[in-house]
Amino acid sequence: MKYVFLLLTLCSLRLSAQDKTVQGLRSESSRTISKNTSDTSKRAWKTGGTFNLNVNQGALSNWAAGGDKFSLSLTSLLNLYAHYKQGRHSWDNSLDLAYGMVNTTSLGQRKSDDRIDFVSKYGYELDNKKWYLSTLLNFRSQFAKGYAYPTDSTKVLTSNVMSPAYIVLSLGMDYKPVEGFSLFLSPITARWVIVQNDSLAAVGAFGVDSGKNVKMEVGAYASVNWSKNLTPTTSYKTRLELFSNYRHDPFNIDIFWTNIVAVKVTKLINMNLSVDLIYDNDVKTVKADGTAGGATAQIKELLGVGFVYKF
């Protein structure tokens, strides 16, 4: 009888322990998971980039129709971006690096593209949720010397590294009604034009005073950025910048406009068309005799098919 009583007691204790375990598990499962406000695992940063490399080559031998015996062109473009969005704060950064060369037997080696372009824009979202109080920084220059060719046999130095370089610092309002579009407006903007090359500075290139390397301008600034996928394989990206110098001919507006259309052929092959337009009254053309001419619109168009890598 004692053994029976002892066995019943042990079974009762075991059942009681199991009941407490089940209750504990139920309590844990019903507990609400609270989010740690300091947890930043939700990605506030969006980063990436694209690298394009276009190569074209041609060769002729005893070709009756004529032409260069050999030609080779190489164009590369690297685009990097880092965008931050957390609460009311946004910070957009982009860097474009481009360089291209053309080499032919008749004309030799010439530059076809050369660009350093960095833009950083911080914005604080207002109650409207489409308008941001923003500040913008832009730096634009190039990698190597640039020449104008009045004739096939002569060349004139027109630009160099940091000659020119443009630095824009602006405070204004940024309008973002939809993803991929922004309109930045600023009534107060400082722009520095830098010409480090002394020979270019001596002739007042790019609007600097003769013999000076830096010129500061104050004016109004506007910038439009728009990117859109036109089709599943075709994308379009444009950026337009306008600047009016308050202290010198404010109605003569400087224009910088760049456009890129990219068509995806395969995962690693793209066709790219880029068209850039620049107008700056302080940038003069070069005549056939090598002397400076008047200001005019500068247009650059590049079409190529090549390798693309996105990351």
Coordinates of C-alpha atoms in Angstrom, one line a residue:
M1 CA 0.0 0.0 0.0
K2 CA 2.9 2.4 0.8
Y3 CA 4.3 1.8 -2.7
V4 CA 1.0 2.7 -4.3
F5 CA 0.8 5.9 -2.3
L6 CA 4.3 6.9 -3.2
L7 CA 3.7 6.2 -6.9
L8 CA 0.6 8.4 -6.8
T9 CA 2.5 11.2 -5.1
L10 CA 5.3 11.2 -7.7
C11 CA 2.8 11.2 -10.6
S12 CA 1.0 14.2 -9.0
L13 CA 4.2 16.2 -8.7
R14 CA 5.2 15.4 -12.3
L15 CA 1.8 16.5 -13.7
S16 CA 2.0 19.7 -11.6
A17 CA 5.5 20.5 -13.0
Q18 CA 4.3 19.9 -16.6
D19 CA 1.3 22.2 -16.0
K20 CA 3.6 25.0 -14.9
T21 CA 5.8 24.5 -17.9
V22 CA 2.9 24.7 -20.3
Q23 CA 1.6 27.8 -18.6
G24 CA 5.1 29.4 -18.9
L25 CA 5.3 28.6 -22.6
R26 CA 1.8 30.1 -23.2
S27 CA 2.8 33.3 -21.4
E28 CA 6.0 33.6 -23.5
S29 CA 4.2 33.0 -26.7
S30 CA 1.5 35.6 -26.0
R31 CA 4.1 38.3 -25.0
T32 CA 4.3 41.2 -27.5
I33 CA 7.6 41.7 -29.1
S34 CA 8.7 45.3 -28.5
K35 CA 10.9 47.1 -31.1
N36 CA 14.1 48.6 -29.8
T37 CA 14.0 52.3 -30.9
S38 CA 17.8 52.2 -31.1
D39 CA 17.8 49.3 -33.5
T40 CA 18.9 50.5 -36.9
S41 CA 18.6 47.1 -38.7
K42 CA 15.9 48.7 -40.9
R43 CA 18.2 50.1 -43.6
A44 CA 18.3 53.8 -43.5
W45 CA 21.0 53.9 -46.2
K46 CA 20.6 52.9 -49.8
T47 CA 23.9 52.5 -51.6
G48 CA 25.0 51.2 -55.0
G49 CA 26.5 52.1 -58.3
T50 CA 27.0 51.4 -62.0
F51 CA 30.1 50.9 -64.1
N52 CA 30.0 51.2 -67.9
L53 CA 32.8 50.5 -70.3
N54 CA 32.4 51.0 -74.0
V55 CA 35.1 50.0 -76.5
N56 CA 35.1 50.5 -80.3
Q57 CA 37.9 49.5 -82.7
G58 CA 38.4 49.6 -86.4
A59 CA 41.1 48.9 -88.9
L60 CA 41.5 49.4 -92.7
S61 CA 44.1 48.1 -95.2
N62 CA 44.1 49.2 -98.8
W63 CA 40.4 50.2 -98.4
A64 CA 39.3 51.9 -101.7
A65 CA 36.6 54.0 -100.0
G66 CA 39.3 55.5 -97.7
G67 CA 39.4 56.1 -94.0
D68 CA 41.8 55.8 -91.0
K69 CA 44.0 52.8 -90.9
F70 CA 43.3 52.3 -87.3
S71 CA 40.9 53.8 -84.8
L72 CA 40.2 52.9 -81.1
S73 CA 37.8 54.6 -78.7
L74 CA 37.4 53.9 -75.0
T75 CA 34.8 55.4 -72.7
S76 CA 34.2 54.6 -69.1
L77 CA 31.6 55.9 -66.6
L78 CA 31.3 55.2 -62.9
N79 CA 28.3 56.3 -61.0
L80 CA 28.1 55.9 -57.2
Y81 CA 25.3 56.8 -54.9
A82 CA 24.5 56.8 -51.2
H83 CA 21.0 57.9 -50.0
Y84 CA 19.9 58.2 -46.4
K85 CA 16.3 58.5 -45.1
Q86 CA 15.3 58.3 -41.5
G87 CA 12.3 60.1 -40.1
R88 CA 12.3 63.6 -41.4
H89 CA 16.0 63.6 -42.4
S90 CA 17.2 62.8 -45.9
W91 CA 20.8 63.0 -47.3
D92 CA 21.4 62.2 -51.0
N93 CA 24.9 61.8 -52.4
S94 CA 26.0 61.0 -55.9
L95 CA 29.4 60.8 -57.6
D96 CA 29.9 60.6 -61.4
L97 CA 33.3 59.9 -62.8
A98 CA 33.8 59.7 -66.6
Y99 CA 36.7 59.5 -69.0
G100 CA 37.0 58.7 -72.6
M101 CA 39.7 58.7 -75.3
V102 CA 39.7 58.4 -79.1
N103 CA 42.9 57.4 -81.0
T104 CA 43.1 57.5 -84.8
T105 CA 46.1 57.2 -87.2
S106 CA 45.3 60.6 -88.8
L107 CA 44.5 62.7 -85.7
G108 CA 46.3 60.9 -82.9
Q109 CA 44.9 60.7 -79.4
R110 CA 42.1 63.0 -78.3
K111 CA 39.9 63.2 -75.3
S112 CA 36.2 62.5 -75.8
D113 CA 34.9 62.7 -72.2
D114 CA 36.2 63.9 -68.9
R115 CA 34.1 64.6 -65.8
I116 CA 34.2 64.7 -62.0
D117 CA 30.8 65.5 -60.6
F118 CA 29.9 65.2 -56.9
V119 CA 26.5 66.3 -55.4
S120 CA 25.5 66.1 -51.7
K121 CA 22.1 67.4 -50.6
Y122 CA 20.7 67.3 -47.1
G123 CA 17.0 67.9 -46.4
Y124 CA 14.6 68.2 -43.5
E125 CA 11.1 67.2 -44.3
L126 CA 8.4 69.8 -43.5
D127 CA 4.8 69.2 -42.5
N128 CA 3.8 69.2 -46.1
K129 CA 5.8 66.0 -46.6
K130 CA 6.7 67.0 -50.2
W131 CA 8.9 70.0 -49.3
Y132 CA 12.3 69.9 -47.6
L133 CA 14.4 72.6 -46.1
S134 CA 17.7 71.7 -47.8
T135 CA 21.3 72.6 -48.3
L136 CA 23.3 71.5 -51.4
L137 CA 27.0 71.1 -52.2
N138 CA 28.2 70.5 -55.7
F139 CA 31.8 70.0 -56.9
R140 CA 32.6 69.7 -60.6
S141 CA 35.9 69.4 -62.4
Q142 CA 38.0 67.0 -64.7
F143 CA 40.9 64.6 -64.7
A144 CA 43.2 65.8 -67.4
K145 CA 44.2 68.6 -69.8
G146 CA 41.7 69.6 -72.5
Y147 CA 42.4 71.1 -75.9
A148 CA 40.6 72.8 -78.7
Y149 CA 41.7 72.0 -82.2
P150 CA 41.4 75.0 -84.5
T151 CA 43.0 72.9 -87.3
D152 CA 44.0 69.2 -87.5
S153 CA 47.6 70.1 -86.8
T154 CA 47.3 72.6 -84.0
K155 CA 45.9 72.5 -80.5
V156 CA 45.2 75.1 -77.9
L157 CA 45.1 74.3 -74.1
T158 CA 41.6 75.2 -72.9
S159 CA 41.3 73.4 -69.5
N160 CA 43.2 71.3 -67.0
V161 CA 42.8 69.6 -63.7
M162 CA 41.0 72.0 -61.3
S163 CA 40.9 74.5 -64.3
P164 CA 38.1 74.9 -64.1
A165 CA 36.6 73.6 -61.0
Y166 CA 33.2 74.7 -59.7
I167 CA 32.0 74.6 -56.1
V168 CA 28.4 75.4 -55.4
L169 CA 27.0 75.9 -51.9
S170 CA 23.3 76.6 -51.7
L171 CA 20.5 76.9 -49.2
G172 CA 16.9 76.5 -50.3
M173 CA 13.8 74.4 -50.7
D174 CA 13.6 70.9 -52.3
Y175 CA 10.3 69.7 -53.7
K176 CA 9.9 65.9 -54.0
P177 CA 6.3 65.0 -55.1
V178 CA 7.1 61.5 -56.4
E179 CA 10.0 59.1 -56.2
G180 CA 12.7 59.9 -58.8
F181 CA 11.9 63.6 -59.1
S182 CA 13.2 66.6 -57.2
L183 CA 13.2 70.4 -57.8
F184 CA 15.6 72.4 -55.7
L185 CA 15.2 76.2 -55.6
S186 CA 17.5 78.6 -53.9
P187 CA 17.5 82.4 -53.8
I188 CA 20.9 82.6 -52.1
T189 CA 23.8 80.5 -53.5
A190 CA 27.5 81.0 -53.5
R191 CA 29.6 79.7 -56.4
W192 CA 33.4 79.5 -56.6
V193 CA 35.1 79.3 -60.0
I194 CA 38.6 77.9 -59.7
V195 CA 41.3 78.1 -62.3
Q196 CA 44.6 76.7 -60.9
N197 CA 46.5 76.7 -64.2
D198 CA 48.4 80.0 -64.2
S199 CA 48.5 80.3 -68.0
L200 CA 44.7 80.0 -68.2
A201 CA 44.2 82.3 -65.2
A202 CA 46.5 84.9 -66.9
V203 CA 44.0 85.3 -69.8
G204 CA 41.0 85.3 -67.5
A205 CA 39.7 81.9 -68.6
F206 CA 36.2 80.9 -67.3
G207 CA 35.5 84.4 -66.0
V208 CA 38.2 84.8 -63.4
D209 CA 39.9 88.1 -63.2
S210 CA 43.2 88.1 -65.2
G211 CA 45.9 86.7 -63.0
K212 CA 43.5 85.5 -60.3
N213 CA 42.8 81.8 -59.6
V214 CA 39.5 82.0 -57.8
K215 CA 36.3 84.0 -58.4
M216 CA 33.3 84.0 -56.1
E217 CA 29.8 84.6 -57.4
V218 CA 26.5 85.1 -55.5
G219 CA 23.2 84.4 -57.1
A220 CA 20.1 82.3 -57.5
Y221 CA 20.2 78.6 -58.3
A222 CA 17.8 75.9 -59.4
S223 CA 18.3 72.2 -60.0
V224 CA 16.0 69.6 -61.5
N225 CA 16.7 65.8 -61.2
W226 CA 14.5 63.2 -62.8
S227 CA 15.0 59.5 -63.4
K228 CA 12.4 57.0 -64.7
N229 CA 12.2 53.5 -66.2
L230 CA 10.5 54.2 -69.5
T231 CA 10.2 50.4 -70.2
P232 CA 11.4 47.3 -68.4
T233 CA 14.7 47.6 -70.4
T234 CA 15.0 51.4 -70.9
S235 CA 15.8 54.1 -68.4
Y236 CA 16.2 57.8 -68.6
K237 CA 18.0 60.1 -66.2
T238 CA 18.4 63.9 -66.5
R239 CA 19.8 66.7 -64.4
L240 CA 19.3 70.4 -65.2
E241 CA 21.1 73.2 -63.3
L242 CA 20.5 77.0 -63.7
F243 CA 22.6 79.8 -62.1
S244 CA 22.0 83.5 -62.2
N245 CA 24.8 85.8 -61.0
Y246 CA 23.2 88.7 -59.0
R247 CA 26.3 91.0 -59.4
H248 CA 27.0 90.5 -63.1
D249 CA 24.4 90.3 -65.8
P250 CA 21.7 88.3 -63.8
F251 CA 19.5 87.6 -66.8
N252 CA 22.4 85.8 -68.6
I253 CA 21.8 82.4 -67.0
D254 CA 24.4 79.7 -66.9
I255 CA 23.0 76.3 -67.9
F256 CA 24.3 72.8 -67.2
W257 CA 22.1 70.0 -68.6
T258 CA 23.0 66.3 -68.7
N259 CA 20.9 63.4 -70.1
I260 CA 21.5 59.7 -70.2
V261 CA 19.3 57.0 -71.9
A262 CA 20.3 53.4 -71.1
V263 CA 18.9 50.4 -72.9
K264 CA 19.5 47.0 -71.4
V265 CA 20.5 44.4 -74.1
T266 CA 21.6 41.6 -71.7
K267 CA 22.4 41.4 -68.1
L268 CA 26.0 42.6 -68.8
I269 CA 25.5 44.6 -72.0
N270 CA 24.0 48.1 -72.3
M271 CA 23.5 50.7 -75.0
N272 CA 24.0 54.2 -73.7
L273 CA 23.2 57.6 -75.2
S274 CA 24.4 60.6 -73.3
V275 CA 23.8 64.2 -74.4
D276 CA 25.2 67.2 -72.4
L277 CA 24.6 70.9 -73.0
I278 CA 26.5 73.7 -71.2
Y279 CA 26.1 77.4 -71.7
D280 CA 28.3 79.8 -69.7
N281 CA 28.8 83.3 -70.9
D282 CA 32.3 83.3 -69.3
V283 CA 33.5 80.4 -71.4
K284 CA 34.7 81.5 -74.8
T285 CA 35.2 79.5 -78.0
V286 CA 38.5 79.2 -79.8
K287 CA 38.7 80.5 -83.4
A288 CA 40.7 78.8 -86.2
D289 CA 43.6 81.2 -85.6
G290 CA 43.7 80.2 -81.9
T291 CA 42.2 83.4 -80.5
A292 CA 39.2 83.6 -78.2
G293 CA 35.8 83.9 -79.8
G294 CA 32.4 84.5 -78.2
A295 CA 30.4 82.4 -75.8
T296 CA 28.1 79.7 -77.4
A297 CA 26.3 76.5 -76.4
Q298 CA 28.6 73.5 -75.8
I299 CA 27.1 70.2 -76.8
K300 CA 28.5 66.7 -76.3
E301 CA 26.9 63.5 -77.5
L302 CA 28.2 60.0 -76.9
L303 CA 26.6 56.8 -78.1
G304 CA 28.1 53.4 -77.2
V305 CA 27.4 49.7 -76.6
G306 CA 29.5 48.0 -74.0
F307 CA 29.9 46.3 -70.6
V308 CA 27.8 47.3 -67.6
Y309 CA 28.1 46.1 -64.0
K310 CA 25.6 47.2 -61.3
F311 CA 26.4 46.8 -57.6

